[in-house]
mmCIF file of C-alpha atoms and ligand atoms in Angstrom:
data_model
loop_
_atom_site.group_PDB
_atom_site.id
_atom_site.type_symbol
_atom_site.label_atom_id
_atom_site.label_comp_id
_atom_site.label_asym_id
_atom_site.label_seq_id
_atom_site.Cartn_x
_atom_site.Cartn_y
_atom_site.Cartn_z
ATOM 1 C CA MET A 176 -14.365 146.457 -4.166
ATOM 2 C CA TYR A 177 -14.707 142.619 -2.775
ATOM 3 C CA PRO A 178 -12.901 140.763 -1.983
ATOM 4 C CA GLN A 179 -12.254 143.243 1.281
ATOM 5 C CA LEU A 180 -10.887 143.238 4.546
ATOM 6 C CA VAL A 181 -13.023 144.368 7.363
ATOM 7 C CA ILE A 182 -10.971 145.549 10.454
ATOM 8 C CA ASP A 183 -12.875 145.967 13.667
ATOM 9 C CA LEU A 184 -10.246 148.697 15.062
ATOM 10 C CA ASN A 185 -12.929 148.612 18.219
ATOM 11 C CA LYS A 186 -12.147 144.535 19.102
ATOM 12 C CA VAL A 187 -8.073 145.149 17.637
ATOM 13 C CA LYS A 188 -8.104 147.730 20.340
ATOM 14 C CA ASN A 189 -9.410 145.523 22.933
ATOM 15 C CA ASN A 190 -7.295 142.894 22.192
ATOM 16 C CA LEU A 191 -4.569 145.146 22.511
ATOM 17 C CA ASP A 192 -5.093 146.073 25.753
ATOM 18 C CA LYS A 193 -5.592 143.069 27.115
ATOM 19 C CA ILE A 194 -2.678 141.282 26.208
ATOM 20 C CA SER A 195 -0.688 144.490 27.160
ATOM 21 C CA GLU A 196 -2.144 144.039 30.792
ATOM 22 C CA MET A 197 -1.480 140.578 30.889
ATOM 23 C CA VAL A 198 1.986 140.498 29.554
ATOM 24 C CA LYS A 199 2.818 143.456 32.108
ATOM 25 C CA SER A 200 1.620 141.794 34.668
ATOM 26 C CA VAL A 201 4.471 139.635 34.780
ATOM 27 C CA GLY A 202 6.882 142.514 34.505
ATOM 28 C CA CYS A 203 7.814 141.633 31.089
ATOM 29 C CA SER A 204 8.287 144.636 28.547
ATOM 30 C CA LEU A 205 5.780 144.083 25.132
ATOM 31 C CA MET A 206 7.052 143.975 21.098
ATOM 32 C CA ILE A 207 3.643 143.500 19.033
ATOM 33 C CA VAL A 208 4.356 141.873 15.976
ATOM 34 C CA THR A 209 3.136 143.325 13.125
ATOM 35 C CA LYS A 210 4.538 141.403 10.183
ATOM 36 C CA GLY A 211 0.972 139.004 10.195
ATOM 37 C CA TYR A 212 -1.246 142.075 8.864
ATOM 38 C CA CYS A 213 1.349 143.571 6.532
ATOM 39 C CA ALA A 214 2.219 146.228 9.219
ATOM 40 C CA ASP A 215 -1.799 148.145 8.375
ATOM 41 C CA VAL A 216 -0.783 151.933 8.962
ATOM 42 C CA GLU A 217 -4.598 152.270 10.698
ATOM 43 C CA ILE A 218 -3.707 149.800 13.519
ATOM 44 C CA TYR A 219 0.357 151.044 13.488
ATOM 45 C CA LYS A 220 -1.841 154.260 14.446
ATOM 46 C CA MET A 221 -3.264 152.652 17.622
ATOM 47 C CA LEU A 222 -0.208 150.994 18.492
ATOM 48 C CA GLU A 223 1.849 154.419 18.315
ATOM 49 C CA GLU A 224 -0.642 155.758 20.926
ATOM 50 C CA SER A 225 -0.431 152.551 23.223
ATOM 51 C CA ASP A 226 2.245 151.259 25.756
ATOM 52 C CA ILE A 227 3.475 149.076 23.769
ATOM 53 C CA ASP A 228 7.583 149.344 24.073
ATOM 54 C CA PHE A 229 8.654 147.545 20.566
ATOM 55 C CA LEU A 230 7.108 147.461 16.973
ATOM 56 C CA ALA A 231 8.381 143.919 15.721
ATOM 57 C CA ASP A 232 8.257 143.142 12.342
ATOM 58 C CA SER A 233 10.384 140.419 10.559
ATOM 59 C CA ARG A 234 10.781 142.501 7.317
ATOM 60 C CA ILE A 235 12.901 145.629 6.929
ATOM 61 C CA GLN A 236 10.265 147.053 4.377
ATOM 62 C CA ASN A 237 7.535 146.825 7.636
ATOM 63 C CA LEU A 238 9.858 148.705 10.048
ATOM 64 C CA LYS A 239 11.146 151.198 7.629
ATOM 65 C CA LYS A 240 7.108 152.390 7.353
ATOM 66 C CA TYR A 241 7.430 153.348 10.992
ATOM 67 C CA GLU A 242 9.486 156.379 10.252
ATOM 68 C CA GLY A 243 9.608 158.557 13.113
ATOM 69 C CA THR A 244 7.886 156.527 15.471
ATOM 70 C CA LYS A 245 8.045 156.829 19.147
ATOM 71 C CA LYS A 246 8.389 152.928 19.953
ATOM 72 C CA GLN A 247 11.244 151.182 19.279
ATOM 73 C CA ARG A 248 11.468 149.023 16.199
ATOM 74 C CA ALA A 249 12.615 145.540 16.689
ATOM 75 C CA LEU A 250 13.847 143.246 13.470
ATOM 76 C CA LEU A 251 12.558 139.621 14.336
ATOM 77 C CA ARG A 252 14.021 138.067 11.349
ATOM 78 C CA LEU A 253 18.247 137.058 11.305
ATOM 79 C CA PRO A 254 19.117 139.993 9.221
ATOM 80 C CA MET A 255 20.780 139.631 5.929
ATOM 81 C CA GLY A 256 24.189 140.450 5.811
ATOM 82 C CA SER A 257 23.260 142.593 2.737
ATOM 83 C CA GLU A 258 20.759 144.410 4.221
ATOM 84 C CA ALA A 259 22.884 145.151 7.319
ATOM 85 C CA GLU A 260 23.126 149.472 6.843
ATOM 86 C CA GLU A 261 19.279 149.392 6.278
ATOM 87 C CA ILE A 262 18.814 147.500 9.268
ATOM 88 C CA VAL A 263 21.195 150.182 11.473
ATOM 89 C CA ARG A 264 19.116 152.528 9.501
ATOM 90 C CA TYR A 265 15.219 151.445 10.617
ATOM 91 C CA ALA A 266 15.848 149.427 13.418
ATOM 92 C CA ASP A 267 16.689 149.795 17.317
ATOM 93 C CA LEU A 268 17.154 146.074 17.783
ATOM 94 C CA SER A 269 17.531 142.966 15.789
ATOM 95 C CA LEU A 270 17.784 139.419 16.811
ATOM 96 C CA ASN A 271 20.986 137.656 15.538
ATOM 97 C CA SER A 272 23.438 134.036 15.495
ATOM 98 C CA GLU A 273 25.621 134.809 13.277
ATOM 99 C CA LEU A 274 29.073 135.916 13.769
ATOM 100 C CA VAL A 275 29.550 137.017 10.535
ATOM 101 C CA THR A 276 26.447 139.208 10.574
ATOM 102 C CA ILE A 277 26.839 140.888 13.500
ATOM 103 C CA LYS A 278 29.989 142.109 12.566
ATOM 104 C CA LYS A 279 28.206 143.835 9.336
ATOM 105 C CA LEU A 280 25.844 145.570 11.908
ATOM 106 C CA ASP A 281 28.959 146.529 13.649
ATOM 107 C CA ASP A 282 30.595 148.453 10.575
ATOM 108 C CA ALA A 283 27.040 149.777 9.414
ATOM 109 C CA ALA A 284 26.730 150.861 12.773
ATOM 110 C CA ARG A 285 30.302 152.629 13.358
ATOM 111 C CA LYS A 286 29.166 154.347 9.541
ATOM 112 C CA GLN A 287 25.830 155.638 10.755
ATOM 113 C CA ASN A 288 27.729 156.952 14.137
ATOM 114 C CA LYS A 289 25.030 154.670 15.906
ATOM 115 C CA ILE A 290 25.195 151.842 18.322
ATOM 116 C CA HIS A 291 23.147 148.737 17.352
ATOM 117 C CA ASN A 292 21.405 147.058 20.136
ATOM 118 C CA ILE A 293 21.018 142.903 19.406
ATOM 119 C CA LEU A 294 19.555 139.961 21.227
ATOM 120 C CA LEU A 295 21.767 136.860 20.833
ATOM 121 C CA MET A 296 18.881 133.954 19.880
ATOM 122 C CA ILE A 297 19.598 130.610 21.487
ATOM 123 C CA ASP A 298 17.553 127.746 20.255
ATOM 124 C CA LEU A 299 16.505 125.591 22.752
ATOM 125 C CA GLY A 300 15.188 122.288 20.727
ATOM 126 C CA ASP A 301 12.713 124.054 18.217
ATOM 127 C CA LEU A 302 15.507 123.776 15.532
ATOM 128 C CA ARG A 303 14.626 127.215 13.959
ATOM 129 C CA GLU A 304 17.198 130.074 15.004
ATOM 130 C CA GLY A 305 19.441 130.649 17.448
ATOM 131 C CA ILE A 306 22.844 128.639 19.065
ATOM 132 C CA PHE A 307 21.655 125.344 20.238
ATOM 133 C CA TYR A 308 21.556 125.686 23.730
ATOM 134 C CA LYS A 309 23.977 122.486 24.486
ATOM 135 C CA ASN A 310 26.720 124.389 23.023
ATOM 136 C CA GLU A 311 27.646 126.315 25.737
ATOM 137 C CA ASP A 312 31.182 127.017 24.368
ATOM 138 C CA GLU A 313 29.872 128.283 21.211
ATOM 139 C CA ILE A 314 27.275 130.639 22.684
ATOM 140 C CA LEU A 315 30.309 131.866 25.539
ATOM 141 C CA ASN A 316 32.522 132.310 22.431
ATOM 142 C CA ALA A 317 29.862 134.282 20.740
ATOM 143 C CA VAL A 318 29.269 136.875 23.378
ATOM 144 C CA GLU A 319 33.122 137.360 23.540
ATOM 145 C CA GLU A 320 33.188 138.240 20.652
ATOM 146 C CA ILE A 321 29.956 140.780 20.386
ATOM 147 C CA LEU A 322 31.530 142.517 23.263
ATOM 148 C CA LYS A 323 34.484 143.189 21.532
ATOM 149 C CA LEU A 324 32.482 145.194 19.025
ATOM 150 C CA GLU A 325 32.629 148.848 19.649
ATOM 151 C CA ASN A 326 29.070 149.911 17.759
ATOM 152 C CA ILE A 327 27.110 146.676 18.831
ATOM 153 C CA LYS A 328 25.285 146.384 22.360
ATOM 154 C CA LEU A 329 24.853 142.904 23.506
ATOM 155 C CA HIS A 330 21.153 144.028 25.313
ATOM 156 C CA GLY A 331 20.260 140.370 25.897
ATOM 157 C CA ILE A 332 19.807 137.005 24.899
ATOM 158 C CA GLY A 333 15.967 135.305 23.205
ATOM 159 C CA VAL A 334 14.179 132.036 22.139
ATOM 160 C CA ASN A 335 11.744 131.328 19.641
ATOM 161 C CA LEU A 336 9.526 128.197 19.809
ATOM 162 C CA THR A 337 6.853 126.597 18.187
ATOM 163 C CA CYS A 338 7.153 127.965 14.853
ATOM 164 C CA TYR A 339 9.507 124.725 13.194
ATOM 165 C CA GLY A 340 9.557 122.429 15.631
ATOM 166 C CA ALA A 341 6.488 123.021 17.734
ATOM 167 C CA VAL A 342 8.085 122.764 20.713
ATOM 168 C CA ILE A 343 5.894 124.217 23.717
ATOM 169 C CA PRO A 344 7.222 126.447 26.289
ATOM 170 C CA LYS A 345 7.654 125.108 29.661
ATOM 171 C CA ASN A 346 8.790 126.444 32.845
ATOM 172 C CA GLU A 347 11.652 123.600 32.187
ATOM 173 C CA ASN A 348 12.828 124.924 28.633
ATOM 174 C CA LEU A 349 12.655 128.517 29.360
ATOM 175 C CA SER A 350 14.595 128.007 32.798
ATOM 176 C CA ILE A 351 17.461 126.439 30.561
ATOM 177 C CA LEU A 352 17.228 130.296 28.930
ATOM 178 C CA VAL A 353 17.395 132.146 32.212
ATOM 179 C CA ASP A 354 20.789 129.929 33.172
ATOM 180 C CA ILE A 355 21.933 130.699 30.171
ATOM 181 C CA ALA A 356 21.776 134.427 30.867
ATOM 182 C CA GLU A 357 23.170 134.406 34.010
ATOM 183 C CA LYS A 358 25.989 132.199 33.222
ATOM 184 C CA ILE A 359 26.840 134.862 30.309
ATOM 185 C CA GLU A 360 26.455 137.467 33.155
ATOM 186 C CA GLN A 361 28.543 135.826 35.534
ATOM 187 C CA LYS A 362 31.744 135.562 33.250
ATOM 188 C CA PHE A 363 31.741 138.076 31.170
ATOM 189 C CA ASP A 364 30.699 140.788 34.734
ATOM 190 C CA ILE A 365 27.863 142.083 32.918
ATOM 191 C CA LYS A 366 24.091 142.592 32.516
ATOM 192 C CA LEU A 367 21.670 141.753 30.248
ATOM 193 C CA ASP A 368 18.837 143.990 29.861
ATOM 194 C CA MET A 369 16.245 141.330 27.910
ATOM 195 C CA ILE A 370 15.175 137.849 28.489
ATOM 196 C CA SER A 371 13.159 137.495 25.771
ATOM 197 C CA GLY A 372 10.905 134.614 26.369
ATOM 198 C CA GLY A 373 9.405 133.868 23.151
ATOM 199 C CA ASN A 374 6.246 134.810 21.583
ATOM 200 C CA SER A 375 2.134 133.871 21.449
ATOM 201 C CA SER A 376 2.880 130.329 22.454
ATOM 202 C CA SER A 377 4.372 131.258 25.776
ATOM 203 C CA VAL A 378 1.190 133.598 26.463
ATOM 204 C CA HIS A 379 -0.230 130.417 28.321
ATOM 205 C CA LEU A 380 2.587 130.431 31.431
ATOM 206 C CA ILE A 381 1.224 134.191 32.526
ATOM 207 C CA ASP A 382 -2.347 132.259 33.742
ATOM 208 C CA LYS A 383 -0.344 129.409 35.281
ATOM 209 C CA ASN A 384 2.289 131.659 37.132
ATOM 210 C CA GLU A 385 5.215 129.435 35.134
ATOM 211 C CA LEU A 386 7.027 132.031 33.327
ATOM 212 C CA PRO A 387 10.436 132.682 34.841
ATOM 213 C CA LYS A 388 10.553 135.208 36.583
ATOM 214 C CA LYS A 389 13.914 136.926 34.865
ATOM 215 C CA ILE A 390 12.441 136.458 32.015
ATOM 216 C CA ASN A 391 11.138 139.853 30.936
ATOM 217 C CA ASN A 392 9.799 140.575 27.253
ATOM 218 C CA LEU A 393 7.638 138.854 25.143
ATOM 219 C CA ARG A 394 7.073 139.277 21.361
ATOM 220 C CA ILE A 395 3.436 139.016 20.246
ATOM 221 C CA GLY A 396 1.493 138.990 16.956
ATOM 222 C CA GLU A 397 -0.918 136.132 16.814
ATOM 223 C CA ALA A 398 -2.713 136.644 20.227
ATOM 224 C CA PHE A 399 -3.250 139.974 19.469
ATOM 225 C CA LEU A 400 -4.567 139.535 16.377
ATOM 226 C CA LEU A 401 -6.393 136.617 16.513
ATOM 227 C CA GLY A 402 -7.184 136.148 20.382
ATOM 228 C CA ASP A 403 -5.776 132.924 20.589
ATOM 229 C CA GLU A 404 -2.107 131.738 22.510
ATOM 230 C CA THR A 405 -0.959 129.183 20.248
ATOM 231 C CA SER A 406 0.306 126.362 22.208
ATOM 232 C CA TYR A 407 -2.485 124.889 22.510
ATOM 233 C CA SER A 408 -4.704 126.857 20.581
ATOM 234 C CA GLN A 409 -7.048 128.303 23.177
ATOM 235 C CA MET A 410 -8.862 131.444 23.225
ATOM 236 C CA LEU A 411 -7.425 134.009 25.613
ATOM 237 C CA ASP A 412 -10.407 135.438 27.980
ATOM 238 C CA GLY A 413 -11.818 138.692 26.664
ATOM 239 C CA LEU A 414 -10.568 138.625 23.528
ATOM 240 C CA TYR A 415 -11.901 138.437 19.958
ATOM 241 C CA ASP A 416 -11.558 136.141 17.078
ATOM 242 C CA ASP A 417 -13.154 138.081 14.314
ATOM 243 C CA CYS A 418 -10.766 141.425 14.424
ATOM 244 C CA PHE A 419 -10.621 140.187 10.700
ATOM 245 C CA VAL A 420 -13.214 139.431 8.590
ATOM 246 C CA LEU A 421 -12.934 138.419 4.534
ATOM 247 C CA GLU A 422 -15.767 139.328 2.566
ATOM 248 C CA ALA A 423 -15.943 137.638 -0.953
ATOM 249 C CA GLU A 424 -18.262 137.933 -3.800
ATOM 250 C CA ILE A 425 -20.620 134.935 -5.588
ATOM 251 C CA ILE A 426 -19.526 134.810 -9.059
ATOM 252 C CA GLU A 427 -21.558 131.549 -9.734
ATOM 253 C CA LEU A 428 -23.718 129.723 -7.995
ATOM 254 C CA LYS A 429 -25.311 125.951 -9.447
ATOM 255 C CA VAL A 430 -26.297 122.849 -9.339
ATOM 256 C CA LYS A 431 -23.693 120.059 -9.724
ATOM 257 C CA GLN A 432 -22.605 117.005 -8.623
ATOM 258 C CA SER A 433 -19.212 116.875 -6.301
ATOM 259 C CA VAL A 434 -16.855 114.631 -8.059
ATOM 260 C CA PRO A 435 -15.318 114.976 -11.264
ATOM 261 C CA ILE A 436 -16.035 113.437 -14.410
ATOM 262 C CA GLY A 437 -13.302 111.782 -16.340
ATOM 263 C CA GLU A 438 -10.001 110.455 -15.285
ATOM 264 C CA THR A 439 -7.885 112.859 -12.989
ATOM 265 C CA GLY A 440 -4.428 113.673 -12.774
ATOM 266 C CA VAL A 441 -3.297 116.550 -10.660
ATOM 267 C CA ASP A 442 -5.317 120.131 -9.797
ATOM 268 C CA ALA A 443 -3.892 123.340 -10.303
ATOM 269 C CA PHE A 444 -1.281 123.352 -7.979
ATOM 270 C CA GLY A 445 0.360 119.815 -8.626
ATOM 271 C CA ASN A 446 -1.411 118.570 -6.124
ATOM 272 C CA LYS A 447 -3.731 115.201 -6.464
ATOM 273 C CA PRO A 448 -6.888 115.583 -4.965
ATOM 274 C CA VAL A 449 -9.687 113.323 -3.275
ATOM 275 C CA TYR A 450 -13.083 114.251 -3.808
ATOM 276 C CA GLU A 451 -15.967 113.296 -1.695
ATOM 277 C CA ASP A 452 -18.966 111.895 -3.389
ATOM 278 C CA ARG A 453 -21.441 114.620 -1.581
ATOM 279 C CA GLY A 454 -24.314 113.531 -3.997
ATOM 280 C CA ILE A 455 -25.518 116.109 -6.158
ATOM 281 C CA ILE A 456 -24.967 119.837 -4.247
ATOM 282 C CA LYS A 457 -25.537 123.701 -4.586
ATOM 283 C CA ARG A 458 -21.929 124.708 -5.740
ATOM 284 C CA ALA A 459 -20.965 128.633 -4.913
ATOM 285 C CA ILE A 460 -17.958 129.844 -6.803
ATOM 286 C CA ILE A 461 -16.437 132.853 -4.599
ATOM 287 C CA ALA A 462 -14.359 135.249 -6.273
ATOM 288 C CA VAL A 463 -10.980 134.687 -3.887
ATOM 289 C CA GLY A 464 -8.474 132.487 -4.477
ATOM 290 C CA ARG A 465 -5.055 131.042 -3.026
ATOM 291 C CA GLN A 466 -3.287 134.156 -4.006
ATOM 292 C CA ASP A 467 -5.107 135.617 -1.356
ATOM 293 C CA VAL A 468 -6.179 133.501 1.234
ATOM 294 C CA ASP A 469 -5.273 129.707 2.818
ATOM 295 C CA SER A 470 -8.345 127.866 2.180
ATOM 296 C CA ASP A 471 -7.379 125.505 4.501
ATOM 297 C CA ASN A 472 -7.119 128.570 7.112
ATOM 298 C CA LEU A 473 -10.913 130.257 6.055
ATOM 299 C CA HIS A 474 -13.807 129.658 8.176
ATOM 300 C CA PRO A 475 -17.371 130.594 6.582
ATOM 301 C CA ILE A 476 -19.332 132.765 9.319
ATOM 302 C CA ASP A 477 -22.126 130.798 8.134
ATOM 303 C CA PRO A 478 -21.729 127.489 9.939
ATOM 304 C CA LYS A 479 -23.489 125.160 7.430
ATOM 305 C CA ILE A 480 -20.728 126.489 4.099
ATOM 306 C CA ASP A 481 -18.452 124.228 3.455
ATOM 307 C CA ILE A 482 -15.273 125.040 1.285
ATOM 308 C CA LEU A 483 -14.850 122.188 -0.954
ATOM 309 C CA GLY A 484 -11.499 123.974 -2.560
ATOM 310 C CA ALA A 485 -9.607 126.682 -4.363
ATOM 311 C CA SER A 486 -7.540 127.173 -7.111
ATOM 312 C CA SER A 487 -5.443 130.771 -7.541
ATOM 313 C CA ASP A 488 -8.928 132.755 -7.815
ATOM 314 C CA HIS A 489 -11.487 130.523 -7.318
ATOM 315 C CA LEU A 490 -12.824 129.221 -4.132
ATOM 316 C CA ILE A 491 -15.188 126.622 -4.565
ATOM 317 C CA LEU A 492 -18.265 126.460 -1.521
ATOM 318 C CA ASP A 493 -20.796 123.759 -0.673
ATOM 319 C CA VAL A 494 -24.149 126.020 0.287
ATOM 320 C CA THR A 495 -26.752 123.179 0.140
ATOM 321 C CA LYS A 496 -27.216 122.900 3.780
ATOM 322 C CA SER A 497 -27.198 126.647 4.797
ATOM 323 C CA ASP A 498 -30.400 128.091 5.866
ATOM 324 C CA ASN A 499 -29.688 131.406 3.468
ATOM 325 C CA GLU A 500 -30.893 131.748 -0.022
ATOM 326 C CA TYR A 501 -27.624 132.665 -1.357
ATOM 327 C CA LYS A 502 -28.043 134.179 -5.192
ATOM 328 C CA VAL A 503 -25.151 135.264 -7.582
ATOM 329 C CA GLY A 504 -23.411 138.633 -6.479
ATOM 330 C CA ASP A 505 -24.376 137.884 -2.540
ATOM 331 C CA ILE A 506 -21.558 137.867 0.003
ATOM 332 C CA ILE A 507 -20.114 135.638 1.920
ATOM 333 C CA ASN A 508 -18.058 136.094 5.529
ATOM 334 C CA PHE A 509 -15.186 134.509 6.753
ATOM 335 C CA LYS A 510 -13.039 134.700 9.822
ATOM 336 C CA LEU A 511 -9.468 134.171 8.629
ATOM 337 C CA SER A 512 -6.768 132.013 10.598
ATOM 338 C CA TYR A 513 -2.863 133.890 10.911
ATOM 339 C CA SER A 514 -2.073 132.284 7.306
ATOM 340 C CA SER A 515 -5.136 133.222 5.861
ATOM 341 C CA LEU A 516 -4.441 137.107 7.572
ATOM 342 C CA LEU A 517 -1.518 136.765 6.465
ATOM 343 C CA ARG A 518 -2.219 136.389 2.841
ATOM 344 C CA ALA A 519 -4.917 138.589 2.637
ATOM 345 C CA THR A 520 -3.148 141.464 4.117
ATOM 346 C CA THR A 521 0.005 140.889 1.626
ATOM 347 C CA SER A 522 -2.370 140.610 -1.225
ATOM 348 C CA ALA A 523 -2.534 143.423 -3.455
ATOM 349 C CA TYR A 524 -6.540 142.209 -4.369
ATOM 350 C CA VAL A 525 -7.784 142.728 -1.475
ATOM 351 C CA SER A 526 -8.586 145.848 -0.342
ATOM 352 C CA ARG A 527 -9.288 147.402 3.272
ATOM 353 C CA THR A 528 -12.248 148.974 5.315
ATOM 354 C CA TYR A 529 -11.958 149.648 8.801
ATOM 355 C CA ILE A 530 -14.822 150.137 11.361
ATOM 356 C CA LYS A 531 -13.462 152.673 14.385
HETATM 357 C C1 PLP B 2034 6.730 135.578 14.182
HETATM 358 C C2 PLP B 2034 7.325 135.753 15.165
HETATM 359 C C3 PLP B 2034 7.034 136.463 16.726
HETATM 360 C C4 PLP B 2034 5.233 136.352 16.829
HETATM 361 O O1 PLP B 2034 4.831 135.290 16.553
HETATM 362 P P1 PLP B 2034 3.300 135.108 17.157
HETATM 363 O O2 PLP B 2034 2.967 133.156 17.322
HETATM 364 O O3 PLP B 2034 2.666 135.780 15.946
HETATM 365 O O4 PLP B 2034 3.459 135.790 18.337
HETATM 366 C C5 PLP B 2034 7.809 136.427 17.643
HETATM 367 N N1 PLP B 2034 9.038 136.194 17.266
HETATM 368 C C6 PLP B 2034 9.716 135.821 16.305
HETATM 369 C C7 PLP B 2034 11.239 135.723 16.049
HETATM 370 C C8 PLP B 2034 9.059 136.025 15.272
HETATM 371 O O5 PLP B 2034 9.305 135.425 14.148
#
């Protein structure tokens, strides 16, 4: 059934082993982040047999799928207070920044007779989650309150970068996180077990030997899935970028002009597109659309195919320059960037096959 996502589990395993080796070589524990591919169960089986420490996801529904796992489970997105009960049940650790929510987790943990671990998130300037690093009083006050809660353990602190603000992790900004950890440890005479230094954008610091020594955890999704570090978009040595390949079928192939005829308004998504005049071209329509992929983050493996545009269920290609004589019914293959992988694995219309 097309469109289908072909997942090469041997390549995924290769990437997993390489990431694990890198992350562990600098003394960090490893959370593998499974949200980018909707917690696929075949990949889960592989992770279960690996030496990773945590299965991490932003959605509690995905962590719930890992019922019975030998690994620890971490919730990455800040909890909703309304899901506190489920979070305590299905996650061993969650990332937090709001005392009201942490108190709800404490209540839920008491009812379930559990201790729930949290990382207090610090915002080093990316301006997504976390207490702003300059607000030292707010940080120390939060710690003081957390330490009063009987069913919550402050497992450590963490930062997330390169998500909203596109801020790149460096030795300098991550050292601020380490300083904050040390301040907390001294003031409250406690030991923080985990200082979590970010996601795939922190991987570039490993090779450069610039990850501060006290950072002892990383949370890795994209680098594992697509083989790149996400600060400078460089491929990592020995990793694959084609563990996931999307295959979709040609449903129309016609020679037409490249600029629409008539007065133009907005397209199916309310945008006013600009059309490049390519003259008369050979256009292929394939049966996959924006519901299943992000057409700006999809890469035809045939280098001579250009993506012209997409609507919800159609992707329009210029195949004029290709060396292949495509016909209706042929399959076109694509590599995917993160946002396309996310959609393809979330779409109910994309089937999956595995290379084992
Ligand atoms: C998504 C996410 C990650 C993983 O990011 P990648 O860039 O895919 O490695 C790590 N931490 C948090 C909090 C996240 O939301």
